[in-house]
Tab-separated table of C-alpha atoms and ligand atoms in Angstrom:
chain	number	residue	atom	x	y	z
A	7	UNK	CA	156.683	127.055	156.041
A	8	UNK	CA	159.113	125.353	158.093
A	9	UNK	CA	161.577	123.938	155.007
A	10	UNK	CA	165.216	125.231	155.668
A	11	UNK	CA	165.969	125.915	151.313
A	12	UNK	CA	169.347	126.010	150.741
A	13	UNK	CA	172.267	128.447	150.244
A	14	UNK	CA	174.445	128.524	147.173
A	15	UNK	CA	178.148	128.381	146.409
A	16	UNK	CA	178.513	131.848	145.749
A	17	UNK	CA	177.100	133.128	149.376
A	18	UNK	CA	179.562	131.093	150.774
A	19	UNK	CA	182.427	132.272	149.342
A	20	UNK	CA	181.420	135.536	149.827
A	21	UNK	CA	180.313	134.819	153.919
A	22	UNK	CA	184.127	133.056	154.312
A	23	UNK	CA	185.327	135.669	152.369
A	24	UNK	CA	184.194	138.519	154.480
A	25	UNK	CA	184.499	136.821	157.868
A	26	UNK	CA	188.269	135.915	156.776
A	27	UNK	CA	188.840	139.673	155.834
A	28	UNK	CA	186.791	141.258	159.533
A	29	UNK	CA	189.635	138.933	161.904
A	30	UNK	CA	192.661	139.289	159.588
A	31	UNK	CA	192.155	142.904	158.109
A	32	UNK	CA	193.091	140.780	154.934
A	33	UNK	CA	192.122	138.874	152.070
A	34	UNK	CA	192.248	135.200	151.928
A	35	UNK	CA	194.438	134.024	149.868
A	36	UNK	CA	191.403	131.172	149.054
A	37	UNK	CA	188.957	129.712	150.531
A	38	UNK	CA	188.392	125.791	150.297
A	39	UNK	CA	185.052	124.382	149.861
A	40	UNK	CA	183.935	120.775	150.749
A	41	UNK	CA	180.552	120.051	151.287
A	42	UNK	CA	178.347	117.561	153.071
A	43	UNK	CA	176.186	114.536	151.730
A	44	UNK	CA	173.188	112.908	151.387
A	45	UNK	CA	173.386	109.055	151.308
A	46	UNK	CA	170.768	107.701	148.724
A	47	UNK	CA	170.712	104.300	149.518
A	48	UNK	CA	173.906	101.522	150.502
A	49	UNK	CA	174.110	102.264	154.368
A	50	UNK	CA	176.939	101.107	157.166
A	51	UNK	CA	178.213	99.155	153.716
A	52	UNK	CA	181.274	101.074	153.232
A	53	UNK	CA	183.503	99.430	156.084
A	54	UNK	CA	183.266	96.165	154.311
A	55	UNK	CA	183.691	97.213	151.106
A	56	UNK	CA	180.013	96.887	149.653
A	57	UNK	CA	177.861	99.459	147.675
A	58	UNK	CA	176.917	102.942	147.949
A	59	UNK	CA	174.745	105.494	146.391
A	60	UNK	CA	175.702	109.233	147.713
A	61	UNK	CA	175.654	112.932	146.633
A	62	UNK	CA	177.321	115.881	147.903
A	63	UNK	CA	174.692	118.197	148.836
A	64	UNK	CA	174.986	122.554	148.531
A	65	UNK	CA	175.818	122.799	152.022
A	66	UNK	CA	179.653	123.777	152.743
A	67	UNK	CA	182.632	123.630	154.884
A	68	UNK	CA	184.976	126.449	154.313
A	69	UNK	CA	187.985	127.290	154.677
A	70	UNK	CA	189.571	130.604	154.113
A	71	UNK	CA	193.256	130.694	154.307
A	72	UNK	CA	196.084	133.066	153.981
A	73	UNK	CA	200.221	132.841	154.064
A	74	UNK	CA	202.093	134.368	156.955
A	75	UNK	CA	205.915	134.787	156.876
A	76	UNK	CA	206.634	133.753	160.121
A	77	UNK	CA	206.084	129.740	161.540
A	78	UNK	CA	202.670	130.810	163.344
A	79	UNK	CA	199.040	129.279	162.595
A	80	UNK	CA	196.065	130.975	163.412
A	81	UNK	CA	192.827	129.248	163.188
A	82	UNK	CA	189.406	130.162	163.882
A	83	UNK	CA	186.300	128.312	163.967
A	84	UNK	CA	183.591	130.723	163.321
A	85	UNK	CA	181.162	128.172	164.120
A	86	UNK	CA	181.947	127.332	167.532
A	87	UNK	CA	183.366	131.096	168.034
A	88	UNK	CA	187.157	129.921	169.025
A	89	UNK	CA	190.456	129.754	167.760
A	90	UNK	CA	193.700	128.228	168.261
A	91	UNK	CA	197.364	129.783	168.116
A	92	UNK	CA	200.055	128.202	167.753
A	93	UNK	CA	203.506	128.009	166.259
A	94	UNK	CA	204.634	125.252	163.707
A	95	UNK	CA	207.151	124.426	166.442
A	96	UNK	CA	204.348	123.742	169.460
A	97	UNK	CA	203.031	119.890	169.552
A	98	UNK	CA	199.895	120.984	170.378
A	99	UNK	CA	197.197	118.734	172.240
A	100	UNK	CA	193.789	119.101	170.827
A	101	UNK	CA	191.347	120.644	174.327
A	102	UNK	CA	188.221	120.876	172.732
A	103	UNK	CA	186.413	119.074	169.812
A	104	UNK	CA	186.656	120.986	166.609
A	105	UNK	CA	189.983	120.903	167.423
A	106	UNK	CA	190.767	117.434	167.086
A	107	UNK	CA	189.673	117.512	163.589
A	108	UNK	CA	191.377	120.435	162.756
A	109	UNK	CA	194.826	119.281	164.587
A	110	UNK	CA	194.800	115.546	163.529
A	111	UNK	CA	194.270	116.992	160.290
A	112	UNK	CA	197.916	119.101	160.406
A	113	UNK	CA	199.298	116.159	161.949
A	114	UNK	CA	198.641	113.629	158.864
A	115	UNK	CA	199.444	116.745	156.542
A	116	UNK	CA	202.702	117.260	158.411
A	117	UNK	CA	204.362	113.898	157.823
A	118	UNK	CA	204.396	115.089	154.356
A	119	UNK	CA	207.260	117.439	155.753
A	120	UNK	CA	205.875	120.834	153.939
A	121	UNK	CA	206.023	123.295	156.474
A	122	UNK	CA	208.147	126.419	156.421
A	123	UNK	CA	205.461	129.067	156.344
A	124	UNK	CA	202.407	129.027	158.365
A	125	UNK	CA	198.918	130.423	157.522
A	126	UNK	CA	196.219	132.576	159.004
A	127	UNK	CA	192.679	130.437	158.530
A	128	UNK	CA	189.064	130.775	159.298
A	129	UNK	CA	186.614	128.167	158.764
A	130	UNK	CA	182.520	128.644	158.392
A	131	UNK	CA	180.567	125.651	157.408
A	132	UNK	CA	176.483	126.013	157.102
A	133	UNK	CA	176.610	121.656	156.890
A	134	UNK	CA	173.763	120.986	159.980
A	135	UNK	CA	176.262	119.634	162.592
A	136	UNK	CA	175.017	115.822	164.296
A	137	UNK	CA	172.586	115.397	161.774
A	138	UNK	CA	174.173	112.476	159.660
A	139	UNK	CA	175.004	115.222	157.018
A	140	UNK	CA	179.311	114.500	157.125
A	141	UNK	CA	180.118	117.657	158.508
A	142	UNK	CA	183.252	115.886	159.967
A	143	UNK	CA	184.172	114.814	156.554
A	144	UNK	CA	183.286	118.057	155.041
A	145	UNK	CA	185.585	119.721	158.028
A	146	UNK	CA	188.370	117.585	157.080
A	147	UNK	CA	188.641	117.796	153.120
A	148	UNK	CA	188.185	121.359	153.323
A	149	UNK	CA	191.002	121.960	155.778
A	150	UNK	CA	193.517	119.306	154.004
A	151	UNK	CA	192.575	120.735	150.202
A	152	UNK	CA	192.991	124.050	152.072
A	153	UNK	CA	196.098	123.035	152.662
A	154	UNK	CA	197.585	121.036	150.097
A	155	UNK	CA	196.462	124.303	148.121
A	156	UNK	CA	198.840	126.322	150.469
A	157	UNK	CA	201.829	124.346	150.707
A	158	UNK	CA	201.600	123.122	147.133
A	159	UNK	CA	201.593	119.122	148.442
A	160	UNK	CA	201.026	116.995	145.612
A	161	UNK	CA	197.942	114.667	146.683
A	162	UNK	CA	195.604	112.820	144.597
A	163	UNK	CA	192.110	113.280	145.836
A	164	UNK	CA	191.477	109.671	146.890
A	165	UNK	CA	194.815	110.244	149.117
A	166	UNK	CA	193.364	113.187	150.711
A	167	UNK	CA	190.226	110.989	151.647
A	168	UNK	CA	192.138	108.533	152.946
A	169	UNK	CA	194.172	110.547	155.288
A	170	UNK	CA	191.046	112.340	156.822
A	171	UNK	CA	189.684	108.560	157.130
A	172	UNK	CA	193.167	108.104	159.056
A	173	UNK	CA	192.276	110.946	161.327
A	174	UNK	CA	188.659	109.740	162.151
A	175	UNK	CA	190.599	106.547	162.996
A	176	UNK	CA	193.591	107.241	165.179
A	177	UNK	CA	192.026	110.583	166.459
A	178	UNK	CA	188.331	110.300	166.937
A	179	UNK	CA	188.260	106.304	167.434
A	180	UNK	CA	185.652	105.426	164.787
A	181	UNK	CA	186.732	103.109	162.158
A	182	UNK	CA	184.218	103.883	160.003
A	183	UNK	CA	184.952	104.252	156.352
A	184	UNK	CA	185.146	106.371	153.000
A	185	UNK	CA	181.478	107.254	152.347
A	186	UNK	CA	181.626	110.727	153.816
A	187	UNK	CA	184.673	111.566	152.745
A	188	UNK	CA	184.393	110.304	149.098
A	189	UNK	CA	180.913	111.988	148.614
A	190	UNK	CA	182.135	115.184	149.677
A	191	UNK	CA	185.567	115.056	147.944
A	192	UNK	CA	184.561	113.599	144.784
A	193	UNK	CA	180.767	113.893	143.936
A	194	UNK	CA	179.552	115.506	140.620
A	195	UNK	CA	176.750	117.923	139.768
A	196	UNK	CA	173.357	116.849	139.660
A	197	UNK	CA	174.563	113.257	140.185
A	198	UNK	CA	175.023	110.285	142.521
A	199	UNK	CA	177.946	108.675	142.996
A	200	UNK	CA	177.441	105.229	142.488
A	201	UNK	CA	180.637	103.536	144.298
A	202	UNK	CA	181.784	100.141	144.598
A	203	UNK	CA	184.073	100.606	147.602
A	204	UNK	CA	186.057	96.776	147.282
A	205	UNK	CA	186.915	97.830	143.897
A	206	UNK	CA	187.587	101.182	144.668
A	207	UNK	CA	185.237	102.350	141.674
A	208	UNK	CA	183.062	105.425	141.285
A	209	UNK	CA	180.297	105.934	138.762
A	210	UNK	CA	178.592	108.948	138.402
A	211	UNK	CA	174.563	108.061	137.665
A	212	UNK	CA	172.502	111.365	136.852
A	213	UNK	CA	169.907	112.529	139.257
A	214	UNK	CA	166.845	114.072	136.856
A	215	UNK	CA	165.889	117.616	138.101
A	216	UNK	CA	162.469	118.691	137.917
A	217	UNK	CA	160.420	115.640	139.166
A	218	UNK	CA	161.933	114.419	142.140
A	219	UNK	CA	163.092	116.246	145.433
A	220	UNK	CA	165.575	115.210	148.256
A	221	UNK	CA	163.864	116.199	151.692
A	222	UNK	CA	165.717	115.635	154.872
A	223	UNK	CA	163.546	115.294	157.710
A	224	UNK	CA	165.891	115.649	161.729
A	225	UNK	CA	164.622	113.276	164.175
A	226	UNK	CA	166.014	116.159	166.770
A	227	UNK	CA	168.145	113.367	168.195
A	228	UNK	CA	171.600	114.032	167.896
A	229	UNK	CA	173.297	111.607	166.297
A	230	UNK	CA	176.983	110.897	168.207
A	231	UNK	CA	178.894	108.275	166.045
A	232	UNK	CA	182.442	107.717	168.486
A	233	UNK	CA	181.405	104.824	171.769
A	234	UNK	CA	178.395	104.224	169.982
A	235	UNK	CA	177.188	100.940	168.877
A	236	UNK	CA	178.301	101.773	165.456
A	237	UNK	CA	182.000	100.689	166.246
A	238	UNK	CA	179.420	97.439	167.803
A	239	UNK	CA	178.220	97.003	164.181
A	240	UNK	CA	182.145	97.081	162.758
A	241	UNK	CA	183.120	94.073	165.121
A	242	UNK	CA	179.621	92.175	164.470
A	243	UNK	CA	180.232	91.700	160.563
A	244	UNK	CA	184.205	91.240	161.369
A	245	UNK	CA	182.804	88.281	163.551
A	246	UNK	CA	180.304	86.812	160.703
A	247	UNK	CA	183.356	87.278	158.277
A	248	UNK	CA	185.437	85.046	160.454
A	249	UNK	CA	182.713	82.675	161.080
A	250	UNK	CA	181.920	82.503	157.349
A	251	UNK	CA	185.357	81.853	156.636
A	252	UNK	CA	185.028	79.090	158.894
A	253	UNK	CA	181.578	77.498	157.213
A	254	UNK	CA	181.929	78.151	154.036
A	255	UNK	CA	185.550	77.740	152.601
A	256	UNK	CA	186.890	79.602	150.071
A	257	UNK	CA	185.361	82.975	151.585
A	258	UNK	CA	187.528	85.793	151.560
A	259	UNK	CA	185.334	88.549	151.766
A	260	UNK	CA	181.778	89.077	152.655
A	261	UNK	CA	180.889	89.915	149.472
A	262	UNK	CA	181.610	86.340	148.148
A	263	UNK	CA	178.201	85.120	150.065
A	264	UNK	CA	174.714	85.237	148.506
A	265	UNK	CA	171.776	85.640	150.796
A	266	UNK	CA	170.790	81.938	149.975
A	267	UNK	CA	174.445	80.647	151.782
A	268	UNK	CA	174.184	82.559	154.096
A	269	UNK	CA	170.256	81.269	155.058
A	270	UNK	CA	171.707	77.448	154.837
A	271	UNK	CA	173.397	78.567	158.263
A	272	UNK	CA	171.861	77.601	161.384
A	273	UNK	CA	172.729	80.263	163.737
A	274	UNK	CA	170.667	82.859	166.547
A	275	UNK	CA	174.017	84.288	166.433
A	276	UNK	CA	173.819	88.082	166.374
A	277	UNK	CA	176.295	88.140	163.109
A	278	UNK	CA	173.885	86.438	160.652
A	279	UNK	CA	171.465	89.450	160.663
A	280	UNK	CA	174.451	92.057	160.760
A	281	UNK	CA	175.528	90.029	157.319
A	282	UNK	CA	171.932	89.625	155.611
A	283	UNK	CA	171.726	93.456	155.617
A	284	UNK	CA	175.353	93.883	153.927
A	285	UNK	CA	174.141	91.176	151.512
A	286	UNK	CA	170.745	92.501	150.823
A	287	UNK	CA	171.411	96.549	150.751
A	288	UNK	CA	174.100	95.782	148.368
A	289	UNK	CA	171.433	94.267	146.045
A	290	UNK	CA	169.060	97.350	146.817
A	291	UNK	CA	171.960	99.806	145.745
A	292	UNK	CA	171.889	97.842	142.136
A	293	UNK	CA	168.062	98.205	141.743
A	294	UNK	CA	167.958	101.448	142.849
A	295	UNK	CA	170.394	102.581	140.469
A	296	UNK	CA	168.331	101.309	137.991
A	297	UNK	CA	165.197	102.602	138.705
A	298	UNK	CA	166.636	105.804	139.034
A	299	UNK	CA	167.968	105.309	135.052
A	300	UNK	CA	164.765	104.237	134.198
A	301	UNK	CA	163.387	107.472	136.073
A	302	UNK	CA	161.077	104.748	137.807
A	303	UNK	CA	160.439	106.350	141.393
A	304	UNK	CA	157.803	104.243	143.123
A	305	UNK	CA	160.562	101.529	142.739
A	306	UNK	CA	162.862	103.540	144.119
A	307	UNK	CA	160.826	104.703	146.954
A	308	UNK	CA	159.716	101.325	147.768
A	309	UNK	CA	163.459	100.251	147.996
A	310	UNK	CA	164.403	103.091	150.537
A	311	UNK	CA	161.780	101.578	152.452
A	312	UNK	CA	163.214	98.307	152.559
A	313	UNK	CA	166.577	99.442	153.318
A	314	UNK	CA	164.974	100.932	156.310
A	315	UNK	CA	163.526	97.727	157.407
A	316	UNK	CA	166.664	96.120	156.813
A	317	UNK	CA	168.463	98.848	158.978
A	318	UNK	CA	165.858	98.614	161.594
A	319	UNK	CA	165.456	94.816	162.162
A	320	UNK	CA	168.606	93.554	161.102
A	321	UNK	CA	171.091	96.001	161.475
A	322	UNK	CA	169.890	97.759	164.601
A	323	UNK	CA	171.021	100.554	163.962
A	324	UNK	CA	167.520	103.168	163.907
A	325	UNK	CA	166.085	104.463	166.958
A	326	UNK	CA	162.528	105.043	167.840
A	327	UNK	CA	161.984	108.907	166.201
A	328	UNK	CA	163.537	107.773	162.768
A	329	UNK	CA	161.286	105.252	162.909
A	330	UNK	CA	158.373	107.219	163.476
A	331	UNK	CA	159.531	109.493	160.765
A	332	UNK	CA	159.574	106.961	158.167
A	333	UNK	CA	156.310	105.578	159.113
A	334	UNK	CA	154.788	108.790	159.458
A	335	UNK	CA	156.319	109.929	155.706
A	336	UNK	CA	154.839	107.059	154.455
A	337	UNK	CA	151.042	108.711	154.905
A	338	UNK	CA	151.746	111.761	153.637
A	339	UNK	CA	151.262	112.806	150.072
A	340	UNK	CA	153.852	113.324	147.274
A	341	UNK	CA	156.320	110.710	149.420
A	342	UNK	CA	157.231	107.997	147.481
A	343	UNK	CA	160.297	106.776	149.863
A	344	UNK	CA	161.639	107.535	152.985
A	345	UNK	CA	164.552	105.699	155.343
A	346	UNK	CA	166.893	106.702	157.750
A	347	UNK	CA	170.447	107.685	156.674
A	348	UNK	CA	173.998	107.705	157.699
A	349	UNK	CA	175.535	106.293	160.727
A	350	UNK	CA	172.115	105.970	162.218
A	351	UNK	CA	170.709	105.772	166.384
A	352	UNK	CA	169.470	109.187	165.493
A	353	UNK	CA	170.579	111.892	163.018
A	354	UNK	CA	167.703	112.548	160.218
A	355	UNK	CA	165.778	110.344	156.976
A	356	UNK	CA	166.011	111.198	153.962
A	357	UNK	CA	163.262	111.079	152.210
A	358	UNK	CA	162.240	110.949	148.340
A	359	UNK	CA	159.066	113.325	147.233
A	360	UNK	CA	157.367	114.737	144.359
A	361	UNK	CA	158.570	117.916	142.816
A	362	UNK	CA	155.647	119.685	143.062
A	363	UNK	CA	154.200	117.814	146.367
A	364	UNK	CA	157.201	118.735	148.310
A	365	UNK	CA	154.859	122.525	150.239
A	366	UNK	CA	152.968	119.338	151.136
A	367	UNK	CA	155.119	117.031	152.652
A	368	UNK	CA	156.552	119.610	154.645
A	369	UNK	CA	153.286	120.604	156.036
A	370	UNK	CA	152.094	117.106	156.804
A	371	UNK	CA	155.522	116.008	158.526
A	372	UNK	CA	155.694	118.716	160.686
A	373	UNK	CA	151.843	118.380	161.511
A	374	UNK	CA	152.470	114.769	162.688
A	375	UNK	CA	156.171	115.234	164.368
A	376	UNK	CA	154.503	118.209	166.382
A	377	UNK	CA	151.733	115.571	167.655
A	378	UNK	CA	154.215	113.561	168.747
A	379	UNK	CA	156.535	115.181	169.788
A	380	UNK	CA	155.330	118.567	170.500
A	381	UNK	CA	158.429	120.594	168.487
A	382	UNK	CA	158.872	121.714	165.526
A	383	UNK	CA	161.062	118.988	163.243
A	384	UNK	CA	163.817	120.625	161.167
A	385	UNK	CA	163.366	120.243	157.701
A	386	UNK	CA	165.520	120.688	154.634
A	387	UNK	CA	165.272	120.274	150.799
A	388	UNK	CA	169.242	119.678	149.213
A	389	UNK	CA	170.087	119.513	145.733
A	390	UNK	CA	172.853	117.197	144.260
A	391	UNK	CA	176.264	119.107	144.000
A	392	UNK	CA	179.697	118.532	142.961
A	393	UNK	CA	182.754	117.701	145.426
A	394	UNK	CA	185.098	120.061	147.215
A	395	UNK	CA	186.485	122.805	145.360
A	396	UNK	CA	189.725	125.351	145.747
A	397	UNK	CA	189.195	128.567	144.571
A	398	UNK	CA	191.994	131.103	144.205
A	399	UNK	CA	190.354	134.590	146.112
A	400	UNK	CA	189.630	137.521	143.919
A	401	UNK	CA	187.703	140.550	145.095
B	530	GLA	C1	178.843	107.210	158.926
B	530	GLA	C2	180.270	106.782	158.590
B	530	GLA	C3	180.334	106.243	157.160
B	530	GLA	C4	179.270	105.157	156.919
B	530	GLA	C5	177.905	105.631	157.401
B	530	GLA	C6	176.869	104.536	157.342
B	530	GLA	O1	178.461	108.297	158.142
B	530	GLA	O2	181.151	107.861	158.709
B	530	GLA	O3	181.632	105.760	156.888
B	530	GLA	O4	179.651	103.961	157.539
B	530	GLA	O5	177.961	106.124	158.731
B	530	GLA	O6	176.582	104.184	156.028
């Protein structure tokens, strides 16, 4: 069978644990975890402060982290195999990737002014990277709880996602905005966080075990958010703001227009369908939530669906294997829903199956990817988990 299940919390504690204790000869003094998401429905919303429906998933970023007396930081990605040395003192330019995470994170952290002692750390992370899974954000809450945890800094949670949105900003260039990074920091167990990002309000809505699975499906195309046309997508609704502002007064927001306004506009203008998804996946969040209450499935199925139509014709924002994905899902048994999620032009769908039909949806998708495409797809089966976590080490 070619499903990737899970790991637990526990294993990774354990795996940062021991890694942390084979480079330093030490213990960690604790180990950080933050994990990645699945987005349920409410996609490329956030940025202009519509609806979402995400859960942290039980994949995990760690970070293991211990004092040292003198000014020096050691940090080593076990993941990409490399570290970086440094002293507190250095003003360090980031050379490789990781590292402009991991330094733009010490940067925001450091105008907080805590920084006397410096800190041997080692992060592990089993979060698939690329795949629209928030690895990135997962990276970044688990290295600033890490160390807010060391230096005793007195952030509120929402803070902390806000600075690592600040770092994706000023030192990755995306101005994309607080899904990832609000799933992983502040999701609860065996829930959804319903969030209502122009209010700045969270709801957790329960996700009922048993009867319904979350299967992930990679389109193998890697899924590179920064230059892409998602920033495209971030000046496109700007634009229809600005031009909504100008047809319809008294707009200050994009959520003040109903799909019916907005279809009294003549336009071809690229804008209008950028807006009609914002307007209509908003609506799709509410319903969803609701059929998910009401444990009502097909609904909810059927509305993934149409969020992926919505994605694919007027966002633009699929690509040719998610779409094949989605269609293929769609003919095999036990799927009720399937749609592409996250930032999107490749990356994987998520996709909503049966408990018990789940052996055969694997088999089926990977029968028809492997037509296709002659590999196999990678395939994974998350379960709904709470946000990041800092646990004190014991032995
Ligand atoms: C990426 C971004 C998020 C969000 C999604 C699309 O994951 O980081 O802020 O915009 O894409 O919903």
């Amino acid at each position: 069978m070619n499903l990737e299940e899970t790991d637990n919390k526990e294993n990774m504690l354990q795996q940062a644990g021991a890694l942390f204790l084979r480079r330093f000869g030490r213990q960690p003094a604790h180990i950080s975890l933050a994990p990645g998401r699945i987005n349920l429905i409410g996609e490329h919303t956030d940025y202009n402060g519509g609806l979402s429906l995400p859960s942290a998933i039980n994949r995990w970023i760690a970070t293991a982290m211990a004092p040292r007396k003198d000014r020096m930081v050691i940090i080593r990605s076990e993941n990409f195999d490399q570290e970086l040395a440094f002293s507190l003192n250095d003003n360090l330019k980031p050379r490789r990737h990781w590292e402009k995470y991991v330094l733009g994170i010490l940067e925001v952290f450091a105008h907080i002014g805590n920084e006397d002692m410096g800190f041997d750390a080692l992060i592990v992370g089993n979060v698939p990277l690329g795949a629209g899974l928030s690895s990135s954000a997962a990276l970044e809450i688990s290295l600033l709880n890490s160390l807010q945890y060391h230096y005793q800094a007195e952030l509120t949670k929402m803070k902390v996602c806000k600075m690592c949105q600040t770092v994706e900003i000023y030192k990755l260039g995306l101005r994309s905005g607080l899904l990832d990074q609000w799933a992983s920091q502040l999701s609860h167990k065996e829930s959804a966080l319903f969030i209502d990002f122009f209010q700045g309000k969270i709801e957790p809505v329960a996700l009922p075990a048993g009867e319904i699975s979350w299967v992930v499906v990679h389109s193998g195309v890697e899924r590179k958010l920064a230059g892409s046309r998602y920033m495209d997508r971030v000046e496109e609704t700007l634009m229809g703001l600005n031009e909504l502002k100008l047809r319809l007064p008294g707009t200050s927001h994009l959520r003040d227009i109903s799909l019916e306004q907005l279809e009294t506009i003549r336009t071809q203008a690229v804008w209008k369908s950028r807006v009609r998804h914002f307007i209509t996946e908003n609506e799709r969040v509410i319903e969803f939530r609701k059929s998910l209450t009401q444990s009502d499935f097909r609904r909810a199925g059927e509305l993934m669906l149409s969020s992926h139509d919505s994605l694919k014709e007027d966002y633009q924002v699929s690509c040719a294997e998610l779409d094949f994905l989605v269609e293929a899902a769609q003919t095999v048994e036990g799927c009720l829903g399937s749609r592409m999620m996250g930032g999107g032009f490749g990356g994987c769908t998520l996709n909503l199956v049966q408990n018990e039909k789940t052996g055969e949806f694997t088999k089926g998708i990977t029968r028809l990817f492997q037509e296709k495409f002659s590999k196999n797809p990678k395939i994974f089966k998350f379960f709904p988990e709470s946000g990041a976590q800092v646990f004190p080490f014991q032995d």
